[in-house]
Coordinates of C-alpha atoms in Angstrom, one line a residue:
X1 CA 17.2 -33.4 27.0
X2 CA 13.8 -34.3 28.7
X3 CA 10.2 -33.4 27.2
X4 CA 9.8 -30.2 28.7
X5 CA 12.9 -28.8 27.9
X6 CA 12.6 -29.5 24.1
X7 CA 8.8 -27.7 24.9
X8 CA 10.2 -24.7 26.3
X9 CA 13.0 -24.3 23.6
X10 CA 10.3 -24.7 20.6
X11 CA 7.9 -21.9 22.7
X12 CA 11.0 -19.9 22.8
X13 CA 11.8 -20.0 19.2
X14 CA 7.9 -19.3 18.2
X15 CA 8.2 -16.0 20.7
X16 CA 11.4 -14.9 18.6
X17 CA 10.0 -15.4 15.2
X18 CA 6.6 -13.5 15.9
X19 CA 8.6 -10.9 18.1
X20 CA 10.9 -10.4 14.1
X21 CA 7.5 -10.5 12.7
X22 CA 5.6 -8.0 14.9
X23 CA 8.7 -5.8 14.0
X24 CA 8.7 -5.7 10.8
X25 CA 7.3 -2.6 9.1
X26 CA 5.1 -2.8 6.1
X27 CA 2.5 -1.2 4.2
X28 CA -1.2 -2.5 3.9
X29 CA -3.5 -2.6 1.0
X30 CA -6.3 -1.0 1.5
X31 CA -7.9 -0.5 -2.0
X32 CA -6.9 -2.3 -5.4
X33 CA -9.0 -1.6 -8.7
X34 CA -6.7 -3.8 -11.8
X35 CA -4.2 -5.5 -11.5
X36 CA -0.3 -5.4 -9.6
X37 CA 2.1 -7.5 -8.2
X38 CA 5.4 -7.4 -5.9
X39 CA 8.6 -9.0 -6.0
X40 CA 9.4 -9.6 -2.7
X41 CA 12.8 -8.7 -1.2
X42 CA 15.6 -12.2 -1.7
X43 CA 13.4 -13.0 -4.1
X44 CA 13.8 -13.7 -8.1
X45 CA 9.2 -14.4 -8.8
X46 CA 6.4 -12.3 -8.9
X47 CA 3.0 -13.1 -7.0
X48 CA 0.2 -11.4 -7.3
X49 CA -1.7 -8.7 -5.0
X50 CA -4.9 -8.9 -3.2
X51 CA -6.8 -6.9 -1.1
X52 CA -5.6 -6.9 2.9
X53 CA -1.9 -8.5 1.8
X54 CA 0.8 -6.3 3.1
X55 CA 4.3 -5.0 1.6
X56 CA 7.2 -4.6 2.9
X57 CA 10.8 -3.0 2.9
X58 CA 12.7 -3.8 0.0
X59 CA 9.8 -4.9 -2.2
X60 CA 9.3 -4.0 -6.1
X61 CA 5.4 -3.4 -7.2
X62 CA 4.1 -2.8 -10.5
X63 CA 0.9 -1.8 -11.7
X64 CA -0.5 -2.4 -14.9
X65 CA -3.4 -1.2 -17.2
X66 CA -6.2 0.5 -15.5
X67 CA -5.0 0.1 -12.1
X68 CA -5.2 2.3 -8.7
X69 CA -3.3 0.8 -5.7
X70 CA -3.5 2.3 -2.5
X71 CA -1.2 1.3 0.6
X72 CA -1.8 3.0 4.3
X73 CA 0.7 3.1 6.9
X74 CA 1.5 4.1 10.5
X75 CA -1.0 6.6 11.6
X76 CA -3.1 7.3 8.3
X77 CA -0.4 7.9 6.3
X78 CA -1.1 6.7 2.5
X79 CA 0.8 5.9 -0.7
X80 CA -1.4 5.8 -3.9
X81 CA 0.3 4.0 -7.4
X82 CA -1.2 5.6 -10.8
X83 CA -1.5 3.3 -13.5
X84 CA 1.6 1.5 -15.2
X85 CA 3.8 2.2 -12.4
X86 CA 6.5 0.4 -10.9
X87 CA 8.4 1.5 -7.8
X88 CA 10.7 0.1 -4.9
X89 CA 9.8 0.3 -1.7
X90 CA 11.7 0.9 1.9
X91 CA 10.4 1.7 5.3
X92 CA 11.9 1.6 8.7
X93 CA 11.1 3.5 11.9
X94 CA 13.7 5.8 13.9
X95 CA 13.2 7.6 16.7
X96 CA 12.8 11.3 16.3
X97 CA 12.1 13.9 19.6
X98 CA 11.2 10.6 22.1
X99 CA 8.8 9.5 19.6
X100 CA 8.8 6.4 16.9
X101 CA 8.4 7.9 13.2
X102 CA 8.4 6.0 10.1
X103 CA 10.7 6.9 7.5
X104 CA 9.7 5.7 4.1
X105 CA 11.6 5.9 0.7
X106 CA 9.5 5.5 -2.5
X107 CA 11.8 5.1 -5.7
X108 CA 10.0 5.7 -8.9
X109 CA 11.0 4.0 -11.9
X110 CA 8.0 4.9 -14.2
X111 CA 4.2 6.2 -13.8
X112 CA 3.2 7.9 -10.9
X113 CA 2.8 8.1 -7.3
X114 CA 0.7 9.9 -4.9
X115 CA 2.0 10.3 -0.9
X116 CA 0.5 12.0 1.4
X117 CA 2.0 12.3 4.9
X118 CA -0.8 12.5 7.4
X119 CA 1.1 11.8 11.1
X120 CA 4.3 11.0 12.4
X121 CA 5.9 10.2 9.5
X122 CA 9.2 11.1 6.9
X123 CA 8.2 10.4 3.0
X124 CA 11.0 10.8 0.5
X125 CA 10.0 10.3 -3.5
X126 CA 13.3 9.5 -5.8
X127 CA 13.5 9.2 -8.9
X128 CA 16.6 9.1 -12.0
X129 CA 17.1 12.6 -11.6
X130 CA 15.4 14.1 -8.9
X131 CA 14.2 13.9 -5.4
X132 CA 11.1 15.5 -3.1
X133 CA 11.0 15.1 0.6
X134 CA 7.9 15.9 3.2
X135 CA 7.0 15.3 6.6
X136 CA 3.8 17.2 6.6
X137 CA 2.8 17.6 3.0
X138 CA 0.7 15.5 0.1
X139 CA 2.8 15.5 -2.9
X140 CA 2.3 13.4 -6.1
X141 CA 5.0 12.4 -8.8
X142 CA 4.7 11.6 -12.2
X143 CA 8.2 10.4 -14.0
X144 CA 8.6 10.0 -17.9
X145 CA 10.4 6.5 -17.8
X146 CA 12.5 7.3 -21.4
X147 CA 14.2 10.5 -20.5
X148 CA 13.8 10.6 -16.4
X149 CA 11.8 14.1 -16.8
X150 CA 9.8 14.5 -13.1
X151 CA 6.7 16.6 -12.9
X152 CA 6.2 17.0 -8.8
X153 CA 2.5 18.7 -7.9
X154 CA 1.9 19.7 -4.4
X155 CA -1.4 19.1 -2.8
X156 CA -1.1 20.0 0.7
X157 CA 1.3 21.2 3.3
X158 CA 5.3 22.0 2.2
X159 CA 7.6 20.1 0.2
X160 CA 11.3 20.5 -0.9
X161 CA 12.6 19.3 -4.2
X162 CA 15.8 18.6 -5.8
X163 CA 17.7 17.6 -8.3
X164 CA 18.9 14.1 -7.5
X165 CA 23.0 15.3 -8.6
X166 CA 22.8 18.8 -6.3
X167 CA 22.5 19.8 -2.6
X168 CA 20.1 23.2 -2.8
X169 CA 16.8 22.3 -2.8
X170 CA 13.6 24.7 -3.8
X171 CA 11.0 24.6 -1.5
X172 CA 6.9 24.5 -2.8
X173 CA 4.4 24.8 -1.3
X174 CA 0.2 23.9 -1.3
X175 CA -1.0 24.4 -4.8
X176 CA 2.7 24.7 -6.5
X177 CA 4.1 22.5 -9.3
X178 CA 8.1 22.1 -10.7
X179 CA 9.7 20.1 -13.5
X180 CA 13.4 18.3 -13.0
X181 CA 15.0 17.8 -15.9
X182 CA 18.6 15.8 -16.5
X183 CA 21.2 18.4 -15.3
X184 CA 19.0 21.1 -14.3
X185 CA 18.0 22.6 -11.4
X186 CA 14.1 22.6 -10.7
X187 CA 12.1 24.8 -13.0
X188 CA 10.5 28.0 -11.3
X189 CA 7.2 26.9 -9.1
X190 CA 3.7 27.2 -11.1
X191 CA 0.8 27.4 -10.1
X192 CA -1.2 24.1 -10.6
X193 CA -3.3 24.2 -13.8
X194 CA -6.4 22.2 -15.4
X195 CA -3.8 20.3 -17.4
X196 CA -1.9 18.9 -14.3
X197 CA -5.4 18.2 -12.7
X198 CA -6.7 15.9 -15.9
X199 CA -3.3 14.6 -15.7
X200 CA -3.7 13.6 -11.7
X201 CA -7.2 12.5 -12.3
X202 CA -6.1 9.8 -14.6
X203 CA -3.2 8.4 -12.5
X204 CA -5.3 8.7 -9.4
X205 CA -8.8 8.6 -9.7
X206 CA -11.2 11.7 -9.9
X207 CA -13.1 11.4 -6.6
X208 CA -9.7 11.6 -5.0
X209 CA -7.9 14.2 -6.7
X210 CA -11.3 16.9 -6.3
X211 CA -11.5 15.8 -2.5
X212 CA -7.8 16.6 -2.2
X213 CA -7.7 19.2 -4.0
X214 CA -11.5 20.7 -1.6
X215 CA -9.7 20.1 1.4
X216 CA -6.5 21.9 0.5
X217 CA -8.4 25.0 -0.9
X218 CA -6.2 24.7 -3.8
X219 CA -8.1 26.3 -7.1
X220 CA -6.1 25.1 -10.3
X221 CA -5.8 28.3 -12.6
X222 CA -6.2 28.8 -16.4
X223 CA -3.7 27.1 -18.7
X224 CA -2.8 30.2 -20.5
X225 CA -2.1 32.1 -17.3
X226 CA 0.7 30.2 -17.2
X227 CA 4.5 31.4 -18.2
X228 CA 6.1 30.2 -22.0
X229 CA 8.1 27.6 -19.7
X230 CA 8.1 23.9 -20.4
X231 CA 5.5 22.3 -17.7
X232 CA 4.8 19.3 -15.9
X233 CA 1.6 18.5 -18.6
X234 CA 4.0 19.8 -21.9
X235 CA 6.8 17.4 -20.6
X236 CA 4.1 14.3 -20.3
X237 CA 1.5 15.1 -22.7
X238 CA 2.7 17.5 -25.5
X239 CA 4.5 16.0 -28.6
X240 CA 3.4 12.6 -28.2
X241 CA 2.1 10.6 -31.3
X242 CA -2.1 10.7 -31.6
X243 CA -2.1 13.6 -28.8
X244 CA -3.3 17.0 -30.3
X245 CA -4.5 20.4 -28.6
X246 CA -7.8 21.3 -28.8
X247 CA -9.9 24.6 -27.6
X248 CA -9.2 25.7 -24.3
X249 CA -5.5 24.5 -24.0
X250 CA -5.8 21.1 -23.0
X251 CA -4.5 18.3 -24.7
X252 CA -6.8 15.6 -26.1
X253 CA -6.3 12.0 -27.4
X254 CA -7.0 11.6 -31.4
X255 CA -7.6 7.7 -30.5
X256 CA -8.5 5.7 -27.2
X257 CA -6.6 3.4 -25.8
X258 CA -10.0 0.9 -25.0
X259 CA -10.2 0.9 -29.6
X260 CA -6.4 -0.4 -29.4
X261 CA -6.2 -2.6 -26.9
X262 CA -10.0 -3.8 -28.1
X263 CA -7.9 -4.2 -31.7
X264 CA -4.8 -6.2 -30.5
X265 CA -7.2 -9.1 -28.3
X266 CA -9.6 -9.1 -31.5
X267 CA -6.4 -10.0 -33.8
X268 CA -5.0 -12.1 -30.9
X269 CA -8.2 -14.4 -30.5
X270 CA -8.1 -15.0 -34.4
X271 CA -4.8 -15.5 -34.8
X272 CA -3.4 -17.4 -31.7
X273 CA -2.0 -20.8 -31.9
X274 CA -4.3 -23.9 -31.1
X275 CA -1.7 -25.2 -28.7
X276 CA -0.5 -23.6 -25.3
X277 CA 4.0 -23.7 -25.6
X278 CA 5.6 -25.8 -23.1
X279 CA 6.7 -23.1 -20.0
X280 CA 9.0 -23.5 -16.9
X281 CA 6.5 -24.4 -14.0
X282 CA 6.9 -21.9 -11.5
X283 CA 7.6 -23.0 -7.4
X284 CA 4.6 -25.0 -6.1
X285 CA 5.5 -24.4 -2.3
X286 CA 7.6 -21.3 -0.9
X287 CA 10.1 -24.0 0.9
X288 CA 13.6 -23.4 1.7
X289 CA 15.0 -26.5 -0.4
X290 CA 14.1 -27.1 -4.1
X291 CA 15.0 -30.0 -6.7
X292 CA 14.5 -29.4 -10.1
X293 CA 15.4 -32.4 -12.8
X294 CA 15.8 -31.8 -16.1
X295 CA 16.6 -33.6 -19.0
X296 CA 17.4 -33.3 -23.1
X297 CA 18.4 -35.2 -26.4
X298 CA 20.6 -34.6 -28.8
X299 CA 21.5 -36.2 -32.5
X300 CA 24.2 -36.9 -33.9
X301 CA 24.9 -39.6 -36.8
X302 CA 21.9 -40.7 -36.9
X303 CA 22.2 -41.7 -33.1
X304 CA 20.6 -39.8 -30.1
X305 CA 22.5 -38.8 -27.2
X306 CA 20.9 -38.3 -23.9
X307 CA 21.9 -35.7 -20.9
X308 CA 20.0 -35.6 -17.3
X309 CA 21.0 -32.5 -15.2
X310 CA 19.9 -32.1 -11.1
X311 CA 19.5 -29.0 -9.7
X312 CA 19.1 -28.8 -6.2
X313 CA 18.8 -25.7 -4.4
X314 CA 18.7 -23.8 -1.1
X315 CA 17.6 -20.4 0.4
X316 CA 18.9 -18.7 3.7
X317 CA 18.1 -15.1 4.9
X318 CA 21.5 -14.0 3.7
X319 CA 22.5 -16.5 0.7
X320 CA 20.8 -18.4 -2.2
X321 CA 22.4 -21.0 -3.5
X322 CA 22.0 -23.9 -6.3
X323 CA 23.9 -26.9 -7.6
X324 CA 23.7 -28.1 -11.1
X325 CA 24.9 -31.9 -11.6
X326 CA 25.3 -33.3 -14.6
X327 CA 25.0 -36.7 -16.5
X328 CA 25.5 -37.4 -20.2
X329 CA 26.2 -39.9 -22.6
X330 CA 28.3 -40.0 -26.0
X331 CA 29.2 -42.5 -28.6
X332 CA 30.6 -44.6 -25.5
X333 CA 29.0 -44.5 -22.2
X334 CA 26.6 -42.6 -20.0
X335 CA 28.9 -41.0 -16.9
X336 CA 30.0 -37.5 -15.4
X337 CA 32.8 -35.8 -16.9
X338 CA 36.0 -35.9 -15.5
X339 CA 37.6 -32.6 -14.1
X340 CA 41.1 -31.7 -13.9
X341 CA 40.8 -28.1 -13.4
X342 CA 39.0 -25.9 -10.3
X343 CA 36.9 -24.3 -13.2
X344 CA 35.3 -28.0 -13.7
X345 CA 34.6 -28.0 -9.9
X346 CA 33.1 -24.5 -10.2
X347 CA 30.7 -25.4 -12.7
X348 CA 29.0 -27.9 -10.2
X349 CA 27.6 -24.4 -8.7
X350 CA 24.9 -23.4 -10.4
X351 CA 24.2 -19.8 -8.9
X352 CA 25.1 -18.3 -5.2
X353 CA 24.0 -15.1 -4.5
X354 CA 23.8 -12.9 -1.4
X355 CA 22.9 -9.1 -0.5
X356 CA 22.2 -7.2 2.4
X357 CA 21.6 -3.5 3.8
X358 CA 24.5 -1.4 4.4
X359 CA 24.6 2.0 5.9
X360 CA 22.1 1.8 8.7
X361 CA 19.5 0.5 5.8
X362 CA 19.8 3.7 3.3
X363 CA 22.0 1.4 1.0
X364 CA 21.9 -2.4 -0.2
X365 CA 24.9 -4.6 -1.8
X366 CA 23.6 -7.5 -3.4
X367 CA 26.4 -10.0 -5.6
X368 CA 25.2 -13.1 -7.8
X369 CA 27.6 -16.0 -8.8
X370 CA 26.7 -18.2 -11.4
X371 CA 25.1 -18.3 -15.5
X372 CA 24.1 -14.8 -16.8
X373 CA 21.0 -14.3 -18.5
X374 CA 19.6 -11.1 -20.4
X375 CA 21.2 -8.9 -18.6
X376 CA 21.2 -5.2 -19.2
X377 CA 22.9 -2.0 -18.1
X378 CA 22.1 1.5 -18.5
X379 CA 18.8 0.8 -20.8
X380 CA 20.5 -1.1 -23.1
X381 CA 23.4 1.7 -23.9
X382 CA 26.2 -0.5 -22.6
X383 CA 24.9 -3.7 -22.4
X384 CA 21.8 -5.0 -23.9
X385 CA 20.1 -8.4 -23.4
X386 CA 23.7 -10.1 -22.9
X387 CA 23.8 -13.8 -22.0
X388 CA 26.6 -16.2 -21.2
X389 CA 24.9 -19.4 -21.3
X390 CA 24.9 -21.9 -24.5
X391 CA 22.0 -24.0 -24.0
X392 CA 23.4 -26.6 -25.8
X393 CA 26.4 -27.2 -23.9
X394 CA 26.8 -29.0 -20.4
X395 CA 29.2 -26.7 -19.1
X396 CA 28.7 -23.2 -17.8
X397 CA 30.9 -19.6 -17.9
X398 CA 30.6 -19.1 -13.9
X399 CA 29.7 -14.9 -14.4
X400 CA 29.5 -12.2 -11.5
X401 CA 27.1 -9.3 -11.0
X402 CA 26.9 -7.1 -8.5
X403 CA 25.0 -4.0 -7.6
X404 CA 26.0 -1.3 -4.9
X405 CA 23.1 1.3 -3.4
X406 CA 23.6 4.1 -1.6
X407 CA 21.1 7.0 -0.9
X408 CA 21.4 8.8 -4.6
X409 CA 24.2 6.6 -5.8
X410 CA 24.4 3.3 -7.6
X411 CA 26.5 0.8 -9.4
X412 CA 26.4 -1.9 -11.3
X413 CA 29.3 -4.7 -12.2
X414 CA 29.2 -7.5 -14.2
X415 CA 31.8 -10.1 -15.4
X416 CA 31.1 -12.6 -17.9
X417 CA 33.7 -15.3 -16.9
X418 CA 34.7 -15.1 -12.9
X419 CA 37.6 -17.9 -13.8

């Protein structure tokens, strides 16, 4: 192969990866006040987010304390994260009436999210137990993470809402407000009160919320117009520890959460350790190939016995996969163990895993081979924190865990010893 042949074949591959680049959807970040991070799709770490970075299908974000993340996509369209939120998110384009629309999927695990669908553009807000879909409409979402109670508060255009388990759906429209509960159907529309307007305000910002709220005419009505049903604010607020009602109807803090958290970094400056523990250094470069080398002691009889393990790895779009190899000495010699059955060969693999869309990209199958570590299934009910390694033993339990999405369904497998 001659000089200008290897140049042609090495433009040709840069036009191919920026052609899979330029294709890929994503959101952009327009505005962050806090703190959030992403984990990205394939991947097991969490990096942090910046102003002008972009997200994209697949990817997990989480907000914390005091924080207001907005994302923009296609024409104008915007997503807005409250506060101590965490949400998965997917995005792909279709065409629709010879135009190119964008069809995004939000799925809220906890906190709240505000979407607003501006142009050319499908929005569909899941949660454990229900779902709300729009293609012209603003429509925010607050979830109680314990018991999967959803509080959906239109703010522009129409919206219909559903139970996640049931096919009718009710439809709402500017200035309306529903509750899902487990099992039910939707709760009979409200109006939108003061309550569910503080409650907006402090996921979302108040400039926002009153300029949405202006340019949708909507005018939130008194809280004791309202029907003796169970609403969006009594489902979030009410019943709570240190939350009380005062004059009025709304419901009012008896302590703040600036005293607490001023408390618990008070108590931790004067009672933290004067040492920093020894952590796991995280990946220096994002390179395909990794080696990590560990080692350990341990006594016996008054003699120390050493053991040196390598880990090398590797990471394709469709497979990760690691190798453990291990050397350790006893009261004769330092060597590798001898194996005589295929489960001594299988503990050379350290973990494999793979996953990949399904279903024209509304579902995701994703299967992990290898040690199992503090994992957890159906919020601890059926399993809880279980783990199958013994840190103090060379040899593994090879375990398999899989997990199967599909639109409103998923499942969950795990076994703790594959041989």
């Amino acid at each position: 192969m001659n000089k200008s042949n290897v140049t042609f074949n090495f433009l040709f591959f840069l036009l191919c990866i920026n052609g899979l680049l330029m294709g890929q959807q994503s959101f952009e970040i327009t505005h962050l006040e806090g703190n959030a991070k992403v984990q990205r799709s394939q991947k097991r770490s969490w990096e942090e987010l910046t102003l002008g970075k972009e997200l994209y299908d697949n990817d997990i974000v989480e907000t914390f304390f005091q924080t207001r993340l907005i994302l923009s996509f296609g024409d104008n369209n915007i997503l807005i994260l409250g506060s101590n939120s965490k949400l998965l998110l997917n995005i792909v384009e279709k065409e629709e009436n010879g135009q190119t629309v964008h069809d995004v999927s939000v799925t809220l695990f906890a906190g709240g999210v505000f979407a607003k669908a501006v142009s050319k553009c499908f929005i569909s807000i899941y949660t454990a137990n229900a779902v709300a879909t729009t293609g012209d409409g603003a429509i925010s979402a607050i979830v109680e993470e314990k018991t999967g109670e959803t509080g959906f508060q239109v703010l522009g255009g129409n919206v219909k809402t559903r139970n996640i388990a049931q096919q009718d759906a009710l439809n709402l429209v500017s200035g309306q407000t529903t509750m899902i509960f487990p099992g039910k159907e939707p709760t009979a529309p409200l109006y939108i009160t003061y309550r569910h307007v503080t409650v907006l305000k402090h996921f979302f910002g108040n400039e926002y919320i009153e300029n949405e709220l202006a340019s949708a005419g909507i005018q939130p009505t008194s809280d004791h117009t309202s029907t003796n049903r169970k609403s969006f604010t009594d489902g979030f607020m009410a019943g709570k520890p240190g939350v009380g009602r005062v004059e009025g109807g709304f419901q009012k803090r008896t302590f703040t959460l600036n005293r607490i958290y001023e408390s618990i970094l008070a108590d931790q400056n004067e009672n933290e350790k004067e040492y920093s523990p020894i952590t796991k250094p995280g990946q220096i470069f994002d390179n395909r190939a990794t080696i990590e080398f560990t080692t350990s002691f341990a006594r016996a009889n008054g003699s120390f016995f050493p053991a040196f393990i390598l880990k090398p790895s590797y990471s394709l779009p469709f497979l990760n996969i690691g190798l453990r190899f291990s050397v350790a000495a006893n009261y004769e010699q330092l060597g590798v163990h001898q194996f005589s059955e295929p489960s001594g060969f299988l503990d050379l693999i350290d973990y494999a895993e793979t996953g990949f869309p399904i279903a024209d990209r509304k579902g995701f199958l994703k299967f992990s081979l290898g040690g199992i570590k503090d994992y957890t299934l159906g919020k601890g009910i059926v399993v809880n924190n279980y783990t199958n390694i013994n840190p103090y033993s060379l040899f593994h339990p090879m375990g398999l865990t899989g997990k199967f999405i599909l639109e409103e369904i998923e499942t969950n497998i795990f076994v703790a010893d594959f041989m």
